[in-house]
Tab-separated table of C-alpha atoms in Angstrom:
chain	number	residue	atom	x	y	z
A	1	MET	CA	0.016	0.034	-0.098
A	2	THR	CA	1.414	3.365	-0.805
A	3	ALA	CA	1.343	6.509	1.497
A	4	GLY	CA	-1.561	7.996	-0.388
A	5	CYS	CA	-3.558	4.925	-0.072
A	6	LEU	CA	-2.886	4.649	3.532
A	7	TYR	CA	-3.992	8.203	4.076
A	8	LEU	CA	-7.326	7.661	2.026
A	9	TRP	CA	-7.751	4.459	4.168
A	10	PHE	CA	-7.666	6.067	7.427
A	11	GLN	CA	-9.680	9.177	6.330
A	12	ASP	CA	-12.682	7.266	5.058
A	13	PRO	CA	-14.388	4.895	7.668
A	14	GLY	CA	-15.760	2.711	4.868
A	15	ALA	CA	-12.294	2.138	3.096
A	16	GLN	CA	-11.257	-0.844	5.373
A	17	PRO	CA	-12.304	-4.103	3.803
A	18	GLY	CA	-14.184	-6.678	5.889
A	19	GLY	CA	-16.577	-6.644	8.937
A	20	LYS	CA	-14.257	-4.251	10.733
A	21	GLY	CA	-14.641	-1.730	7.951
A	22	ALA	CA	-18.476	-2.238	7.663
A	23	ARG	CA	-18.778	-1.696	11.522
A	24	LYS	CA	-16.389	1.463	11.443
A	25	LEU	CA	-18.709	2.858	8.778
A	26	VAL	CA	-21.819	2.261	10.783
A	27	ILE	CA	-20.350	4.015	13.806
A	28	ALA	CA	-19.285	6.935	11.624
A	29	TYR	CA	-22.675	7.336	10.110
A	30	ILE	CA	-24.297	7.146	13.696
A	31	ASP	CA	-21.966	9.827	14.743
A	32	ALA	CA	-22.607	12.017	11.759
A	33	LEU	CA	-26.257	11.903	12.434
A	34	ALA	CA	-25.749	12.613	15.849
A	35	ASP	CA	-23.469	15.626	15.250
A	36	GLY	CA	-26.185	16.989	12.814
A	37	ASP	CA	-23.536	16.646	10.063
A	38	MET	CA	-25.839	15.690	7.375
A	39	LYS	CA	-23.270	16.319	4.500
A	40	GLU	CA	-21.063	13.659	6.090
A	41	ALA	CA	-24.049	11.249	6.749
A	42	CYS	CA	-24.796	11.710	2.968
A	43	HIS	CA	-21.189	10.988	2.059
A	44	LEU	CA	-21.297	7.841	3.956
A	45	MET	CA	-24.536	6.634	2.053
A	46	HIS	CA	-24.807	4.530	-0.981
A	47	PRO	CA	-25.095	6.337	-4.439
A	48	ARG	CA	-28.320	4.508	-5.094
A	49	VAL	CA	-29.860	6.134	-1.927
A	50	THR	CA	-28.319	9.774	-2.242
A	51	ALA	CA	-29.355	9.710	-6.021
A	52	SER	CA	-32.912	10.481	-5.375
A	53	MET	CA	-32.062	12.746	-2.438
A	54	ASP	CA	-29.772	14.900	-4.337
A	55	ARG	CA	-32.840	16.328	-6.289
A	56	ALA	CA	-34.514	17.531	-2.981
A	57	ASP	CA	-34.123	21.119	-1.730
A	58	GLY	CA	-30.816	21.264	-0.346
A	59	GLY	CA	-29.575	18.155	-1.878
A	60	CYS	CA	-29.059	15.258	-0.129
A	61	PRO	CA	-28.114	17.150	3.274
A	62	GLY	CA	-31.473	18.928	3.040
A	63	ALA	CA	-33.461	15.778	2.378
A	64	MET	CA	-31.677	14.111	5.525
A	65	ARG	CA	-32.552	17.212	7.611
A	66	ALA	CA	-36.132	16.894	6.615
A	67	GLN	CA	-36.118	13.275	7.551
A	68	VAL	CA	-34.140	13.386	10.860
A	69	GLY	CA	-35.196	16.769	11.664
A	70	ASP	CA	-34.402	17.949	15.064
A	71	ARG	CA	-35.326	14.613	16.601
A	72	LEU	CA	-31.836	14.238	17.990
A	73	SER	CA	-31.952	16.875	20.836
A	74	GLY	CA	-28.751	17.720	22.859
A	75	LYS	CA	-30.113	15.138	25.453
A	76	ASP	CA	-30.310	12.448	22.744
A	77	ARG	CA	-26.787	13.307	21.395
A	78	GLY	CA	-25.420	12.521	24.901
A	79	ARG	CA	-27.005	9.022	24.612
A	80	VAL	CA	-25.199	8.220	21.281
A	81	GLY	CA	-22.407	6.692	23.497
A	82	ALA	CA	-24.634	4.381	24.859
A	83	ILE	CA	-25.592	3.010	21.394
A	84	ASP	CA	-24.183	-0.540	21.014
A	85	VAL	CA	-22.921	-1.196	17.316
A	86	GLY	CA	-22.472	-5.186	16.896
A	87	PRO	CA	-20.089	-7.013	14.617
A	88	ALA	CA	-20.945	-6.850	11.012
A	89	GLN	CA	-22.172	-10.192	9.274
A	90	VAL	CA	-20.524	-10.026	6.087
A	91	ASP	CA	-21.972	-11.833	2.901
A	92	GLY	CA	-19.835	-11.007	-0.061
A	93	ARG	CA	-20.234	-7.425	-0.964
A	94	THR	CA	-23.050	-6.822	1.490
A	95	ALA	CA	-22.921	-6.658	5.364
A	96	ARG	CA	-25.492	-6.400	8.138
A	97	VAL	CA	-24.614	-4.566	11.265
A	98	GLU	CA	-27.101	-4.854	14.179
A	99	VAL	CA	-27.417	-1.664	16.424
A	100	ARG	CA	-29.032	-1.726	19.924
A	101	SER	CA	-30.249	1.297	21.735
A	102	GLY	CA	-32.589	2.484	24.305
A	103	ALA	CA	-32.122	2.542	28.126
A	104	ASP	CA	-31.738	-1.267	28.367
A	105	GLY	CA	-30.552	-1.948	24.968
A	106	THR	CA	-33.732	-3.579	23.682
A	107	ARG	CA	-34.406	-1.217	20.611
A	108	LYS	CA	-32.764	-3.275	17.811
A	109	SER	CA	-32.300	-2.166	14.207
A	110	THR	CA	-30.061	-3.414	11.295
A	111	VAL	CA	-28.012	-1.241	9.264
A	112	VAL	CA	-27.234	-2.664	5.498
A	113	VAL	CA	-24.041	-1.665	3.995
A	114	GLU	CA	-22.605	-2.501	0.567
A	115	ARG	CA	-19.297	-2.131	-0.933
A	116	VAL	CA	-19.137	0.501	-3.870
A	117	ASP	CA	-15.866	1.135	-5.421
A	118	ASP	CA	-14.001	-0.558	-2.742
A	119	HIS	CA	-15.654	1.371	-0.024
A	120	TRP	CA	-18.608	0.291	2.448
A	121	ARG	CA	-21.580	2.605	1.970
A	122	VAL	CA	-24.937	2.791	3.902
A	123	LEU	CA	-27.781	1.142	1.797
A	124	GLU	CA	-30.489	0.828	4.302
A	125	ASP	CA	-30.740	2.234	8.071
């Protein structure tokens, strides 16, 4: 690996292959949403998802703000650290990552990510 490839690999959480990279991407996506950084959240999403959102007012970040809104208050942002991101279950170019949240960790969801141009990207959350 050249120095340029190493730099890019550490800059993009989806660049790392395998389950570790898929999990790292999901953590970065959750952090971006919690920080209200919809531009970064959109960067971490699959192009198939962002293609339709790009036509919305404000592009993908505007569409994300409209969908997420202000649901993550300052109080909720503090709870992001309590979200448990499980290991990725990789099946070829797709991976499923279980996320648990809630006071007792009983609220479960699955984030589906897919490899696109050698990077993991969020397909479904």
